[in-house]
Amino acid sequence: MTILQAINQPENTGFLNWCSVNFMNIITTIAAIINACYVLYTIKTFKEIKKQTDLQLKAHLSFDTKVFKDSELTKPNTNKEYLDLSFGSDWKKSMQIAFPELSDPGLFDGAYYCIIIANYGNTEVKQISFEIEVIIENSKNIVDTKKLTTKETKNTIIKVNEILCKSASIIIPVFSIAAFPIYTVLINGKYVDVRNQEYSILQIKDKKENKYLQ
């Protein structure tokens, strides 16, 4: 009874009349709000699905470095196309003059700095770029006794333009290090997968020496 009395109040009757007249507009507005919420939810869901899909398809390369001898350059998946035999040739000449007794055994040849690349991701990679800085040093003993240059920095850029499939690997000989007494190699770069997504390479740093040149 109380509810009916409340409804029959003049001010409430006006509201009911307004609702009756605008019933379809109210329903349409509510439907629009529900649809908007559904669209927003759908967009958010698809974004999350895309994010998960991108993570599953993401490329992931691992990088390792190693010095190979001549005989090891015949290993499967070794690509000598990027090997620069002229890189450091001035140091080879300098060492041959400073250490003539070491020239006959061929110690200034046949040792190559190589980058080993493996694709552990879920998509193919189509390009890998390296920016390589090599800091070459003579030991204090060589500088004092042979009067040679203390240090020199060399730079080179390598672009590997070939498809590296999932679970595949490749060995890239870069240059000879046989005539470098002490050398530090700093490698930066990036790679691009077949979806044109770009990835940065965490800097690789190597410091090694050739004991026979100390």
Short mmCIF file of C-alpha atoms in Angstrom, two decimals:
data_model
loop_
_atom_site.label_atom_id
_atom_site.label_comp_id
_atom_site.label_asym_id
_atom_site.label_seq_id
_atom_site.Cartn_x
_atom_site.Cartn_y
_atom_site.Cartn_z
CA MET A 1 0.00 0.00 0.00
CA THR A 2 2.80 2.37 0.90
CA ILE A 3 4.53 1.68 -2.45
CA LEU A 4 1.33 2.41 -4.39
CA GLN A 5 0.87 5.63 -2.47
CA ALA A 6 4.45 6.65 -3.30
CA ILE A 7 3.92 5.93 -6.98
CA ASN A 8 0.70 7.92 -7.03
CA GLN A 9 2.38 11.01 -5.63
CA PRO A 10 2.23 13.85 -8.24
CA GLU A 11 5.99 14.21 -8.52
CA ASN A 12 6.45 10.45 -9.01
CA THR A 13 3.62 10.30 -11.52
CA GLY A 14 5.43 12.87 -13.62
CA PHE A 15 8.58 10.81 -13.54
CA LEU A 16 6.68 7.69 -14.58
CA ASN A 17 5.08 9.56 -17.42
CA TRP A 18 8.50 10.77 -18.55
CA CYS A 19 9.85 7.22 -18.42
CA SER A 20 6.87 5.99 -20.39
CA VAL A 21 7.35 8.60 -23.09
CA ASN A 22 11.14 8.07 -23.28
CA PHE A 23 11.13 4.32 -22.79
CA MET A 24 12.74 3.51 -26.15
CA ASN A 25 15.38 6.20 -25.68
CA ILE A 26 16.26 4.79 -22.27
CA ILE A 27 16.50 1.26 -23.65
CA THR A 28 18.63 2.50 -26.58
CA THR A 29 20.98 4.37 -24.23
CA ILE A 30 21.39 1.36 -21.94
CA ALA A 31 22.05 -0.87 -24.97
CA ALA A 32 24.65 1.59 -26.27
CA ILE A 33 26.44 1.60 -22.90
CA ILE A 34 26.44 -2.20 -22.79
CA ASN A 35 27.75 -2.38 -26.37
CA ALA A 36 30.49 0.15 -25.59
CA CYS A 37 31.57 -1.89 -22.57
CA TYR A 38 31.59 -5.03 -24.70
CA VAL A 39 33.67 -3.34 -27.42
CA LEU A 40 36.20 -2.10 -24.85
CA TYR A 41 36.41 -5.57 -23.30
CA THR A 42 36.85 -7.15 -26.74
CA ILE A 43 39.62 -4.70 -27.70
CA LYS A 44 41.42 -5.36 -24.42
CA THR A 45 41.09 -9.12 -24.93
CA PHE A 46 42.44 -8.98 -28.48
CA LYS A 47 45.37 -6.81 -27.36
CA GLU A 48 46.24 -9.39 -24.72
CA ILE A 49 45.95 -12.21 -27.27
CA LYS A 50 48.19 -10.28 -29.69
CA LYS A 51 50.69 -9.65 -26.92
CA GLN A 52 50.85 -13.35 -26.08
CA THR A 53 51.08 -14.27 -29.78
CA ASP A 54 53.94 -11.80 -30.31
CA LEU A 55 55.79 -13.29 -27.35
CA GLN A 56 55.35 -16.78 -28.80
CA LEU A 57 56.57 -15.65 -32.23
CA LYS A 58 59.46 -13.58 -30.91
CA ALA A 59 62.91 -14.22 -32.35
CA HIS A 60 65.75 -14.93 -29.95
CA LEU A 61 69.35 -15.24 -31.09
CA SER A 62 72.22 -16.34 -28.90
CA PHE A 63 75.77 -15.21 -29.65
CA ASP A 64 79.06 -16.83 -28.79
CA THR A 65 82.61 -16.12 -29.93
CA LYS A 66 85.55 -18.41 -30.55
CA VAL A 67 88.91 -18.44 -32.31
CA PHE A 68 89.03 -21.05 -35.09
CA LYS A 69 92.03 -22.49 -36.87
CA ASP A 70 92.15 -22.93 -40.66
CA SER A 71 91.09 -26.56 -40.43
CA GLU A 72 88.01 -25.63 -38.39
CA LEU A 73 86.65 -23.30 -41.06
CA THR A 74 85.35 -26.36 -42.90
CA LYS A 75 82.79 -27.05 -40.17
CA PRO A 76 79.14 -27.23 -41.29
CA ASN A 77 77.23 -23.92 -41.31
CA THR A 78 80.45 -21.89 -41.53
CA ASN A 79 80.08 -18.92 -43.88
CA LYS A 80 83.43 -17.39 -44.89
CA GLU A 81 81.78 -14.73 -47.04
CA TYR A 82 82.24 -12.12 -44.31
CA LEU A 83 85.89 -12.91 -43.51
CA ASP A 84 88.08 -9.81 -44.00
CA LEU A 85 91.64 -11.04 -44.50
CA SER A 86 92.96 -7.48 -44.85
CA PHE A 87 91.76 -6.46 -41.40
CA GLY A 88 94.86 -6.04 -39.23
CA SER A 89 97.29 -6.76 -42.09
CA ASP A 90 99.39 -3.78 -40.92
CA TRP A 91 99.85 -5.46 -37.55
CA LYS A 92 100.88 -8.67 -39.29
CA LYS A 93 103.64 -6.84 -41.16
CA SER A 94 104.75 -5.09 -37.99
CA MET A 95 104.92 -8.37 -36.03
CA GLN A 96 106.80 -10.13 -38.83
CA ILE A 97 109.44 -7.42 -38.73
CA ALA A 98 109.60 -7.38 -34.93
CA PHE A 99 109.60 -11.19 -34.60
CA PRO A 100 111.25 -12.63 -37.72
CA GLU A 101 111.88 -15.90 -35.89
CA LEU A 102 108.10 -16.48 -35.69
CA SER A 103 107.34 -16.05 -39.38
CA ASP A 104 108.40 -19.52 -40.51
CA PRO A 105 105.91 -21.46 -38.35
CA GLY A 106 103.14 -19.26 -39.76
CA LEU A 107 102.04 -17.99 -36.38
CA PHE A 108 100.73 -14.76 -37.90
CA ASP A 109 98.13 -16.61 -39.95
CA GLY A 110 95.43 -19.19 -39.43
CA ALA A 111 93.64 -17.93 -36.32
CA TYR A 112 90.25 -16.37 -37.01
CA TYR A 113 87.86 -14.59 -34.69
CA CYS A 114 84.40 -16.09 -35.24
CA ILE A 115 80.89 -15.21 -34.13
CA ILE A 116 78.60 -18.20 -33.55
CA ILE A 117 74.89 -17.40 -33.90
CA ALA A 118 71.98 -19.70 -32.98
CA ASN A 119 68.26 -19.01 -33.36
CA TYR A 120 66.39 -20.26 -30.29
CA GLY A 121 63.27 -18.19 -31.02
CA ASN A 122 60.04 -19.06 -32.80
CA THR A 123 60.46 -17.05 -35.98
CA GLU A 124 63.03 -16.68 -38.74
CA VAL A 125 65.60 -13.88 -38.76
CA LYS A 126 66.43 -12.19 -42.06
CA GLN A 127 69.20 -9.73 -41.17
CA ILE A 128 71.91 -9.38 -38.53
CA SER A 129 74.13 -6.30 -38.23
CA PHE A 130 77.31 -6.04 -36.18
CA GLU A 131 79.34 -2.97 -35.25
CA ILE A 132 82.70 -4.26 -34.09
CA GLU A 133 85.45 -2.34 -32.33
CA VAL A 134 88.82 -3.99 -31.80
CA ILE A 135 91.37 -2.51 -29.40
CA ILE A 136 94.80 -3.95 -30.19
CA GLU A 137 97.62 -3.55 -27.68
CA ASN A 138 101.26 -4.47 -27.38
CA SER A 139 102.55 -5.71 -24.07
CA LYS A 140 104.81 -3.39 -22.09
CA ASN A 141 107.71 -5.72 -22.83
CA ILE A 142 107.18 -5.41 -26.61
CA VAL A 143 106.78 -1.64 -26.39
CA ASP A 144 110.00 -1.33 -24.38
CA THR A 145 112.15 -3.78 -26.35
CA LYS A 146 110.73 -3.50 -29.88
CA LYS A 147 109.65 0.16 -29.77
CA LEU A 148 106.24 -0.65 -31.25
CA THR A 149 102.90 1.16 -31.02
CA THR A 150 101.27 0.87 -27.62
CA LYS A 151 97.66 0.66 -28.77
CA GLU A 152 95.41 1.03 -31.81
CA THR A 153 91.64 0.87 -32.30
CA LYS A 154 90.06 -0.58 -35.45
CA ASN A 155 86.39 -0.69 -36.45
CA THR A 156 84.39 -2.76 -38.89
CA ILE A 157 80.72 -3.28 -39.76
CA ILE A 158 79.23 -6.60 -40.85
CA LYS A 159 75.74 -7.17 -42.27
CA VAL A 160 74.56 -10.75 -42.56
CA ASN A 161 71.69 -10.78 -45.06
CA GLU A 162 70.40 -14.33 -45.03
CA ILE A 163 67.53 -16.23 -43.48
CA LEU A 164 68.35 -17.94 -40.18
CA CYS A 165 65.57 -20.44 -39.52
CA LYS A 166 64.27 -21.59 -36.16
CA SER A 167 66.76 -23.89 -34.38
CA ALA A 168 69.41 -23.11 -37.03
CA SER A 169 72.93 -21.84 -36.35
CA ILE A 170 75.71 -20.22 -38.33
CA ILE A 171 79.42 -19.54 -37.79
CA ILE A 172 80.75 -16.22 -39.11
CA PRO A 173 84.57 -15.87 -39.34
CA VAL A 174 85.27 -12.13 -39.13
CA PHE A 175 89.02 -11.46 -39.22
CA SER A 176 92.40 -12.92 -38.31
CA ILE A 177 93.70 -12.20 -34.82
CA ALA A 178 96.97 -14.13 -35.17
CA ALA A 179 99.09 -10.96 -35.24
CA PHE A 180 97.37 -9.20 -32.33
CA PRO A 181 99.45 -9.44 -29.12
CA ILE A 182 96.56 -8.38 -26.84
CA TYR A 183 93.11 -7.58 -28.20
CA THR A 184 89.73 -6.55 -26.85
CA VAL A 185 86.69 -7.04 -29.09
CA LEU A 186 83.50 -5.05 -28.46
CA ILE A 187 80.45 -6.12 -30.47
CA ASN A 188 77.17 -4.21 -30.67
CA GLY A 189 74.39 -4.68 -33.17
CA LYS A 190 70.83 -5.61 -33.98
CA TYR A 191 68.82 -8.18 -35.89
CA VAL A 192 65.50 -8.15 -37.74
CA ASP A 193 63.02 -11.02 -38.04
CA VAL A 194 60.82 -11.80 -41.05
CA ARG A 195 58.01 -9.74 -39.49
CA ASN A 196 60.35 -6.71 -39.56
CA GLN A 197 60.56 -6.61 -35.77
CA GLU A 198 63.95 -5.29 -34.66
CA TYR A 199 65.97 -6.53 -31.67
CA SER A 200 69.09 -5.09 -30.05
CA ILE A 201 72.12 -7.24 -29.31
CA LEU A 202 73.52 -6.94 -25.81
CA GLN A 203 77.15 -5.88 -26.04
CA ILE A 204 79.63 -8.71 -26.33
CA LYS A 205 83.09 -8.09 -24.87
CA ASP A 206 86.11 -10.34 -25.34
CA LYS A 207 89.67 -9.80 -24.18
CA LYS A 208 92.33 -12.28 -25.24
CA GLU A 209 96.05 -12.47 -25.97
CA ASN A 210 98.50 -14.42 -28.08
CA LYS A 211 101.11 -15.67 -25.63
CA TYR A 212 103.84 -16.01 -28.25
CA LEU A 213 103.71 -12.22 -28.79
CA GLN A 214 104.34 -11.21 -25.20
#
